[in-house]
């Protein structure tokens, strides 16, 4: 009958003179056509992604998706869109293609097969010292251009003489004064922990059982003095191109020699402290998430264990993101690569001389090597970042868990530092500018 149509949802007839029923039938046809377009676009993208692993969607495949998707609308009596969506059918399918491509990338990333030569080109070795003494090339703190160029190429830079040997010795003494003062505060018995007495290194003898073996950040006046040492400050001024900086209030680093105790052997597994997807998100907005650093208070060799990094890793992140699964929730938490990720084998140990500092980008995959020594590996974690007065869009103070203002407030609240002690630190060790 001319005045009746058959609804696709069943065998019932719809009277075309009933506008509501006719509109419902039209909506059902549009819905079915859109579902078919989703299938068609997905097929196009899957075929293209098989032939172009790890490659971003380009205009050519977007055009193929639009052609395949809009073909599904040819039999419709009314447009696929609605009054509230002014886009054309082609624009709507192009948007569908982008959304589908992102979903497929999360479902089934395609790792690119590379030759050994190609991998080595992506991850150039950080240069060794010209003296051949087993350590690395180091720059002076006032070599601003060299520091920035080295960071851009390798994602890290080693700095010569960040602290003098005498300052390193004084810092080690301060570290263990603080460790043993905390033991006393906790009512712990047994021998004082000594860097020269392996018998005192048993886990039960330390204030904490965590990887740092201490339960609070480094609060000794010497630790604050190191954070604003001229050589340290110069490096971060060079990287951020500003003198308006603040220092984090970070930890001591203590790693026990594991030669006679294999339980202490393992180093830190490869990881990013800032999720790579978050890191690139900030970079795409023109923001620099910053840099981390540590100062070696004793020689760090292959035997004692040392910093481990992926040279060129920060530059590789845009490709790595395209070839790996994006987490369902992208946040700032640390992330470890898969055990079979081919990039891990290209990581490089970075031995450090006593007093040297290694600084690395938050985008660097890093960790530490195992200890096979009978001595401690001692270090202080340091970094500076632009203060709010620098006018940066990135919220360094808010994002950094060791941001100076909130960390010192927390330490005061927990009773780990008094107002008088803080005043003494500000007066004797560093400008208040570095602590906010």
Short mmCIF file of C-alpha atoms in Angstrom, two decimals:
data_model
loop_
_atom_site.label_atom_id
_atom_site.label_comp_id
_atom_site.label_asym_id
_atom_site.label_seq_id
_atom_site.Cartn_x
_atom_site.Cartn_y
_atom_site.Cartn_z
CA UNK A 1 0.00 0.00 0.00
CA UNK A 2 1.35 3.41 -0.97
CA UNK A 3 0.47 4.97 2.37
CA UNK A 4 2.28 2.35 4.44
CA UNK A 5 5.95 1.42 4.96
CA UNK A 6 7.54 -1.47 6.79
CA UNK A 7 9.66 -0.53 9.77
CA UNK A 8 13.11 -2.16 9.80
CA UNK A 9 12.76 -3.03 13.46
CA UNK A 10 9.98 -5.56 12.83
CA UNK A 11 7.16 -6.70 10.57
CA UNK A 12 4.72 -4.05 11.73
CA UNK A 13 3.51 -1.53 9.21
CA UNK A 14 3.87 2.18 9.85
CA UNK A 15 1.31 4.67 8.67
CA UNK A 16 3.26 7.44 6.96
CA UNK A 17 0.47 9.80 7.93
CA UNK A 18 1.61 9.37 11.56
CA UNK A 19 4.62 11.76 11.81
CA UNK A 20 5.90 10.31 15.09
CA UNK A 21 6.03 6.75 13.78
CA UNK A 22 7.53 7.83 10.48
CA UNK A 23 10.25 9.81 12.30
CA UNK A 24 11.03 6.81 14.45
CA UNK A 25 11.44 4.60 11.40
CA UNK A 26 13.76 7.20 9.82
CA UNK A 27 15.86 7.32 12.99
CA UNK A 28 16.18 3.55 12.97
CA UNK A 29 17.37 3.58 9.39
CA UNK A 30 19.92 6.30 10.17
CA UNK A 31 21.10 4.35 13.22
CA UNK A 32 21.56 1.19 11.14
CA UNK A 33 23.41 3.15 8.46
CA UNK A 34 25.75 4.70 11.06
CA UNK A 35 26.46 1.27 12.55
CA UNK A 36 27.39 0.03 9.07
CA UNK A 37 29.62 3.08 8.62
CA UNK A 38 31.42 2.24 11.88
CA UNK A 39 32.10 -1.27 10.57
CA UNK A 40 33.30 0.00 7.20
CA UNK A 41 35.63 2.60 8.73
CA UNK A 42 37.08 0.04 11.14
CA UNK A 43 37.82 -2.36 8.27
CA UNK A 44 39.60 0.35 6.30
CA UNK A 45 41.72 1.36 9.29
CA UNK A 46 42.63 -2.19 10.28
CA UNK A 47 43.87 -2.96 6.78
CA UNK A 48 45.82 0.30 6.62
CA UNK A 49 47.38 -0.15 10.09
CA UNK A 50 48.61 -3.62 9.17
CA UNK A 51 50.55 -2.07 6.27
CA UNK A 52 51.63 1.03 8.22
CA UNK A 53 52.52 -0.11 11.77
CA UNK A 54 53.16 2.72 14.19
CA UNK A 55 52.35 5.43 11.63
CA UNK A 56 49.88 8.23 12.49
CA UNK A 57 46.67 8.38 10.46
CA UNK A 58 47.18 10.62 7.42
CA UNK A 59 44.88 12.39 4.95
CA UNK A 60 44.90 9.52 2.46
CA UNK A 61 43.48 6.92 4.83
CA UNK A 62 41.14 9.53 6.30
CA UNK A 63 39.79 10.05 2.78
CA UNK A 64 39.32 6.30 2.30
CA UNK A 65 37.37 6.16 5.56
CA UNK A 66 35.13 9.04 4.50
CA UNK A 67 34.44 7.38 1.16
CA UNK A 68 33.60 4.01 2.74
CA UNK A 69 31.55 5.54 5.55
CA UNK A 70 29.44 7.98 3.51
CA UNK A 71 28.59 5.19 1.04
CA UNK A 72 26.52 3.64 3.81
CA UNK A 73 24.19 6.65 3.76
CA UNK A 74 23.26 6.56 0.06
CA UNK A 75 19.81 4.99 0.58
CA UNK A 76 18.69 7.32 3.35
CA UNK A 77 15.80 9.69 2.75
CA UNK A 78 17.04 12.14 5.42
CA UNK A 79 20.55 13.35 6.34
CA UNK A 80 22.55 11.28 8.84
CA UNK A 81 23.07 14.32 11.08
CA UNK A 82 20.64 16.28 13.18
CA UNK A 83 19.72 19.90 13.73
CA UNK A 84 22.07 20.18 16.73
CA UNK A 85 25.07 18.91 14.68
CA UNK A 86 25.90 21.23 11.77
CA UNK A 87 28.67 19.02 10.41
CA UNK A 88 28.41 17.44 6.98
CA UNK A 89 28.32 13.67 6.57
CA UNK A 90 31.96 13.71 5.44
CA UNK A 91 32.99 15.67 8.53
CA UNK A 92 31.11 13.30 10.79
CA UNK A 93 32.78 10.24 9.25
CA UNK A 94 36.20 11.90 9.43
CA UNK A 95 35.62 12.42 13.16
CA UNK A 96 34.52 8.80 13.49
CA UNK A 97 37.72 7.70 11.74
CA UNK A 98 39.91 9.66 14.16
CA UNK A 99 38.09 8.25 17.17
CA UNK A 100 38.24 4.69 15.80
CA UNK A 101 41.94 5.01 14.98
CA UNK A 102 42.71 6.10 18.55
CA UNK A 103 40.71 3.18 19.95
CA UNK A 104 42.44 0.69 17.66
CA UNK A 105 45.85 2.02 18.63
CA UNK A 106 44.98 1.38 22.27
CA UNK A 107 43.64 -2.10 21.49
CA UNK A 108 46.42 -3.34 19.24
CA UNK A 109 49.52 -1.18 18.89
CA UNK A 110 51.98 -2.21 16.24
CA UNK A 111 55.62 -2.30 17.24
CA UNK A 112 57.90 -1.49 14.38
CA UNK A 113 60.52 -4.08 13.52
CA UNK A 114 63.92 -2.37 13.40
CA UNK A 115 67.41 -3.53 12.59
CA UNK A 116 70.19 -3.39 15.16
CA UNK A 117 71.66 -0.48 13.24
CA UNK A 118 68.35 1.40 13.38
CA UNK A 119 68.01 0.83 17.13
CA UNK A 120 71.56 2.02 17.75
CA UNK A 121 70.89 5.17 15.75
CA UNK A 122 67.85 5.91 17.92
CA UNK A 123 69.78 5.39 21.16
CA UNK A 124 73.32 6.76 20.75
CA UNK A 125 75.76 5.84 23.53
CA UNK A 126 76.50 8.59 26.04
CA UNK A 127 80.24 9.29 25.57
CA UNK A 128 82.81 7.83 27.93
CA UNK A 129 85.55 9.90 29.48
CA UNK A 130 88.50 10.56 27.17
CA UNK A 131 90.84 9.31 29.91
CA UNK A 132 89.39 5.82 29.62
CA UNK A 133 88.99 5.54 33.40
CA UNK A 134 85.56 3.88 33.20
CA UNK A 135 83.61 7.05 33.89
CA UNK A 136 81.63 9.29 31.56
CA UNK A 137 82.11 12.55 29.67
CA UNK A 138 81.35 15.40 32.07
CA UNK A 139 80.72 19.08 31.46
CA UNK A 140 81.47 22.04 33.69
CA UNK A 141 78.46 23.70 35.26
CA UNK A 142 79.04 26.95 33.36
CA UNK A 143 78.95 25.28 29.92
CA UNK A 144 75.33 26.30 29.39
CA UNK A 145 75.14 25.66 25.65
CA UNK A 146 76.89 22.31 25.98
CA UNK A 147 74.55 21.22 28.78
CA UNK A 148 71.47 22.06 26.74
CA UNK A 149 72.85 20.37 23.60
CA UNK A 150 73.82 17.23 25.52
CA UNK A 151 70.41 17.08 27.21
CA UNK A 152 68.66 17.48 23.85
CA UNK A 153 70.62 14.61 22.28
CA UNK A 154 70.86 12.10 25.12
CA UNK A 155 68.13 13.13 27.60
CA UNK A 156 70.80 13.42 30.33
CA UNK A 157 74.01 15.24 31.14
CA UNK A 158 76.85 14.51 33.58
CA UNK A 159 78.24 17.54 35.43
CA UNK A 160 81.82 17.72 36.66
CA UNK A 161 82.50 18.72 40.27
CA UNK A 162 79.00 19.63 41.39
CA UNK A 163 80.39 19.18 44.91
CA UNK A 164 84.01 19.05 46.05
CA UNK A 165 85.41 15.87 47.59
CA UNK A 166 85.54 17.63 50.95
CA UNK A 167 81.87 18.61 50.68
CA UNK A 168 80.98 15.03 49.71
CA UNK A 169 82.73 13.73 52.85
CA UNK A 170 80.94 16.31 54.99
CA UNK A 171 77.64 15.31 53.36
CA UNK A 172 78.18 11.61 54.11
CA UNK A 173 78.89 12.49 57.76
CA UNK A 174 75.70 14.61 57.81
CA UNK A 175 73.70 11.79 56.23
CA UNK A 176 74.66 9.29 58.92
CA UNK A 177 74.26 11.84 61.70
CA UNK A 178 70.68 12.24 60.53
CA UNK A 179 70.15 8.48 60.17
CA UNK A 180 71.37 7.79 63.69
CA UNK A 181 69.49 10.74 65.19
CA UNK A 182 66.32 9.27 63.72
CA UNK A 183 67.18 5.87 65.19
CA UNK A 184 67.48 7.51 68.60
CA UNK A 185 64.17 9.31 68.10
CA UNK A 186 62.54 5.95 67.35
CA UNK A 187 64.11 4.31 70.43
CA UNK A 188 66.08 1.84 68.33
CA UNK A 189 68.88 -0.16 69.98
CA UNK A 190 71.95 -1.79 68.53
CA UNK A 191 75.07 -0.33 66.94
CA UNK A 192 74.94 3.01 65.18
CA UNK A 193 74.80 2.71 61.43
CA UNK A 194 78.21 3.45 59.96
CA UNK A 195 79.20 3.71 56.28
CA UNK A 196 82.42 1.86 57.11
CA UNK A 197 80.90 -0.99 59.14
CA UNK A 198 79.00 -3.57 57.03
CA UNK A 199 77.93 -5.29 60.24
CA UNK A 200 75.69 -2.28 60.97
CA UNK A 201 73.88 -2.40 57.63
CA UNK A 202 71.34 -5.06 58.51
CA UNK A 203 67.84 -4.01 57.49
CA UNK A 204 66.50 -4.06 61.05
CA UNK A 205 69.12 -1.48 62.05
CA UNK A 206 67.82 1.28 59.72
CA UNK A 207 65.01 3.74 60.52
CA UNK A 208 62.90 2.42 57.62
CA UNK A 209 62.59 -0.70 55.52
CA UNK A 210 61.91 1.25 52.30
CA UNK A 211 64.31 1.37 49.37
CA UNK A 212 65.89 4.55 50.78
CA UNK A 213 66.30 2.99 54.28
CA UNK A 214 65.25 6.31 55.84
CA UNK A 215 61.75 7.48 56.72
CA UNK A 216 62.03 11.18 55.87
CA UNK A 217 63.59 13.51 53.35
CA UNK A 218 67.11 14.88 53.85
CA UNK A 219 66.75 17.78 56.31
CA UNK A 220 70.31 18.27 57.54
CA UNK A 221 71.66 21.81 56.92
CA UNK A 222 74.34 20.26 54.68
CA UNK A 223 71.63 18.79 52.45
CA UNK A 224 70.12 22.26 51.99
CA UNK A 225 73.52 23.77 51.31
CA UNK A 226 74.08 21.20 48.55
CA UNK A 227 70.73 21.98 46.96
CA UNK A 228 71.79 25.54 46.33
CA UNK A 229 75.48 24.92 45.64
CA UNK A 230 76.57 27.32 42.86
CA UNK A 231 77.41 24.52 40.42
CA UNK A 232 74.06 22.84 40.99
CA UNK A 233 72.12 26.07 40.51
CA UNK A 234 74.01 26.95 37.31
CA UNK A 235 73.00 23.69 35.66
CA UNK A 236 69.29 24.19 36.23
CA UNK A 237 69.55 27.85 35.26
CA UNK A 238 71.04 26.69 31.96
CA UNK A 239 68.30 24.13 31.36
CA UNK A 240 65.37 26.37 32.26
CA UNK A 241 66.97 29.63 31.07
CA UNK A 242 65.88 31.43 34.22
CA UNK A 243 67.39 32.29 37.59
CA UNK A 244 63.98 32.21 39.30
CA UNK A 245 64.25 28.72 40.76
CA UNK A 246 63.18 26.67 43.73
CA UNK A 247 64.81 23.54 45.11
CA UNK A 248 63.00 20.33 45.95
CA UNK A 249 63.43 18.83 49.40
CA UNK A 250 64.27 15.30 48.34
CA UNK A 251 65.89 12.15 49.75
CA UNK A 252 69.25 10.72 50.57
CA UNK A 253 70.14 7.72 48.44
CA UNK A 254 71.70 4.74 50.22
CA UNK A 255 72.43 1.43 48.48
CA UNK A 256 74.20 -1.27 50.43
CA UNK A 257 77.09 -3.25 49.00
CA UNK A 258 75.68 -6.65 48.10
CA UNK A 259 78.83 -8.66 47.54
CA UNK A 260 78.24 -10.70 50.69
CA UNK A 261 74.46 -10.33 50.84
CA UNK A 262 72.62 -11.08 47.58
CA UNK A 263 69.35 -9.76 49.08
CA UNK A 264 70.73 -6.24 48.65
CA UNK A 265 71.88 -6.80 45.09
CA UNK A 266 69.00 -5.69 42.89
CA UNK A 267 68.99 -2.19 41.42
CA UNK A 268 65.95 -0.14 40.50
CA UNK A 269 64.03 -1.64 37.60
CA UNK A 270 63.68 0.47 34.44
CA UNK A 271 60.86 2.97 34.81
CA UNK A 272 59.60 6.43 33.99
CA UNK A 273 58.85 8.52 37.07
CA UNK A 274 56.31 10.44 35.00
CA UNK A 275 53.96 8.44 32.79
CA UNK A 276 55.26 8.93 29.19
CA UNK A 277 51.78 9.67 27.89
CA UNK A 278 51.44 12.47 30.45
CA UNK A 279 54.96 13.73 29.70
CA UNK A 280 54.23 14.04 25.99
CA UNK A 281 50.88 15.65 26.73
CA UNK A 282 52.66 18.46 28.55
CA UNK A 283 55.28 18.75 25.79
CA UNK A 284 52.57 18.98 23.14
CA UNK A 285 51.21 22.00 25.03
CA UNK A 286 54.66 23.63 24.93
CA UNK A 287 55.42 22.85 28.60
CA UNK A 288 58.68 21.38 29.92
CA UNK A 289 58.03 18.96 32.83
CA UNK A 290 61.61 19.47 33.98
CA UNK A 291 64.61 17.45 35.12
CA UNK A 292 65.79 15.20 37.91
CA UNK A 293 69.24 14.82 39.35
CA UNK A 294 71.50 13.05 41.80
CA UNK A 295 74.96 13.84 43.16
CA UNK A 296 77.38 10.96 43.71
CA UNK A 297 78.84 11.22 47.23
CA UNK A 298 81.20 8.33 46.48
CA UNK A 299 82.48 6.81 43.26
CA UNK A 300 79.69 4.93 41.49
CA UNK A 301 81.11 2.18 39.30
CA UNK A 302 79.82 -0.89 37.52
CA UNK A 303 80.78 -2.83 40.65
CA UNK A 304 78.96 -0.61 43.15
CA UNK A 305 76.04 -0.16 40.78
CA UNK A 306 75.18 3.16 39.17
CA UNK A 307 72.57 5.18 37.33
CA UNK A 308 71.05 3.40 34.31
CA UNK A 309 69.41 5.24 31.44
CA UNK A 310 68.22 5.03 27.84
CA UNK A 311 70.28 7.63 25.92
CA UNK A 312 68.02 9.39 23.45
CA UNK A 313 64.97 7.97 25.22
CA UNK A 314 63.18 11.28 25.63
CA UNK A 315 63.46 12.03 21.90
CA UNK A 316 62.11 8.55 21.13
CA UNK A 317 58.99 8.94 23.28
CA UNK A 318 56.67 10.18 20.48
CA UNK A 319 57.41 6.98 18.54
CA UNK A 320 57.21 4.79 21.64
CA UNK A 321 53.75 6.17 22.43
CA UNK A 322 52.52 5.28 18.93
CA UNK A 323 53.80 1.73 19.29
CA UNK A 324 52.47 0.94 22.77
CA UNK A 325 49.14 0.65 24.56
CA UNK A 326 47.84 3.83 26.14
CA UNK A 327 46.57 3.09 29.67
CA UNK A 328 42.84 3.43 30.19
CA UNK A 329 43.64 6.15 32.73
CA UNK A 330 46.57 8.43 31.93
CA UNK A 331 47.96 10.05 35.07
CA UNK A 332 51.30 11.20 36.48
CA UNK A 333 52.18 7.92 38.15
CA UNK A 334 55.36 6.08 37.26
CA UNK A 335 55.29 3.43 34.56
CA UNK A 336 57.48 0.43 33.76
CA UNK A 337 57.99 -0.82 30.21
CA UNK A 338 56.92 -4.35 29.35
CA UNK A 339 59.58 -6.96 30.03
CA UNK A 340 59.81 -7.74 26.31
CA UNK A 341 60.04 -4.10 25.23
CA UNK A 342 63.04 -3.98 22.88
CA UNK A 343 64.19 -0.58 24.18
CA UNK A 344 65.28 -2.00 27.55
CA UNK A 345 68.33 -3.76 26.08
CA UNK A 346 69.68 -0.40 24.86
CA UNK A 347 69.89 1.13 28.32
CA UNK A 348 73.37 2.25 29.39
CA UNK A 349 75.05 2.36 32.82
CA UNK A 350 76.37 5.82 33.78
CA UNK A 351 79.26 5.48 36.28
CA UNK A 352 79.94 8.68 38.21
CA UNK A 353 82.98 10.08 39.97
CA UNK A 354 82.62 11.30 43.54
CA UNK A 355 81.14 14.81 43.40
CA UNK A 356 79.68 14.49 39.90
CA UNK A 357 76.00 15.04 39.22
CA UNK A 358 73.84 13.39 36.59
CA UNK A 359 70.76 15.32 35.48
CA UNK A 360 68.08 13.69 33.33
CA UNK A 361 64.78 14.65 31.75
CA UNK A 362 61.51 13.50 33.30
CA UNK A 363 60.99 11.80 29.93
CA UNK A 364 63.93 9.45 30.44
CA UNK A 365 63.53 5.73 31.05
CA UNK A 366 65.96 5.06 33.88
CA UNK A 367 66.84 2.82 36.81
CA UNK A 368 70.04 1.58 38.43
CA UNK A 369 72.36 -1.39 38.00
CA UNK A 370 72.93 -4.13 40.56
CA UNK A 371 75.55 -3.92 43.27
CA UNK A 372 78.37 -6.46 43.41
CA UNK A 373 80.49 -4.47 45.84
CA UNK A 374 81.31 -4.49 49.54
CA UNK A 375 80.89 -0.71 49.95
CA UNK A 376 77.87 1.58 50.11
CA UNK A 377 76.71 3.63 47.12
CA UNK A 378 75.75 7.02 48.49
CA UNK A 379 74.02 9.91 46.75
CA UNK A 380 71.74 12.89 47.27
CA UNK A 381 68.78 13.49 45.01
CA UNK A 382 68.57 17.14 43.95
CA UNK A 383 66.64 19.17 41.44
CA UNK A 384 65.50 22.71 40.95
CA UNK A 385 62.50 24.01 39.02
CA UNK A 386 61.10 27.41 38.01
CA UNK A 387 59.41 29.26 40.85
CA UNK A 388 55.93 30.72 40.36
CA UNK A 389 57.63 34.08 39.79
CA UNK A 390 59.12 32.70 36.57
CA UNK A 391 55.62 32.76 35.05
CA UNK A 392 55.70 29.23 33.58
CA UNK A 393 52.40 27.59 32.60
CA UNK A 394 53.52 24.27 34.09
CA UNK A 395 52.74 23.97 37.82
CA UNK A 396 56.12 22.72 39.04
CA UNK A 397 55.43 23.30 42.72
CA UNK A 398 52.06 21.58 42.52
CA UNK A 399 53.17 18.61 40.42
CA UNK A 400 56.45 17.75 42.21
CA UNK A 401 55.88 15.49 45.21
CA UNK A 402 59.01 17.01 46.77
CA UNK A 403 58.08 20.62 46.00
CA UNK A 404 59.79 22.68 48.68
CA UNK A 405 56.82 24.56 50.13
CA UNK A 406 54.51 21.60 50.65
CA UNK A 407 57.34 19.28 51.73
CA UNK A 408 58.61 21.65 54.41
CA UNK A 409 55.06 22.23 55.65
CA UNK A 410 54.57 18.48 55.87
CA UNK A 411 57.86 18.05 57.72
CA UNK A 412 56.85 20.73 60.24
CA UNK A 413 53.47 19.10 60.74
CA UNK A 414 55.11 15.70 61.30
CA UNK A 415 57.58 17.18 63.78
CA UNK A 416 60.63 16.41 61.66
CA UNK A 417 61.77 20.04 61.54
CA UNK A 418 61.01 23.05 63.72
CA UNK A 419 60.44 26.65 62.70
CA UNK A 420 63.72 27.64 64.39
CA UNK A 421 65.61 24.96 62.48
CA UNK A 422 64.12 26.20 59.22
CA UNK A 423 65.07 29.75 60.07
CA UNK A 424 68.63 28.62 60.72
CA UNK A 425 68.75 26.86 57.37
CA UNK A 426 67.48 29.93 55.56
CA UNK A 427 69.95 32.18 57.35
CA UNK A 428 73.05 30.02 57.12
CA UNK A 429 72.74 27.80 54.07
CA UNK A 430 70.73 29.30 51.28
CA UNK A 431 68.61 32.17 50.08
CA UNK A 432 64.97 31.97 51.07
CA UNK A 433 64.20 32.30 47.35
CA UNK A 434 65.10 28.63 46.88
CA UNK A 435 62.58 27.53 49.50
CA UNK A 436 59.70 29.82 48.61
#
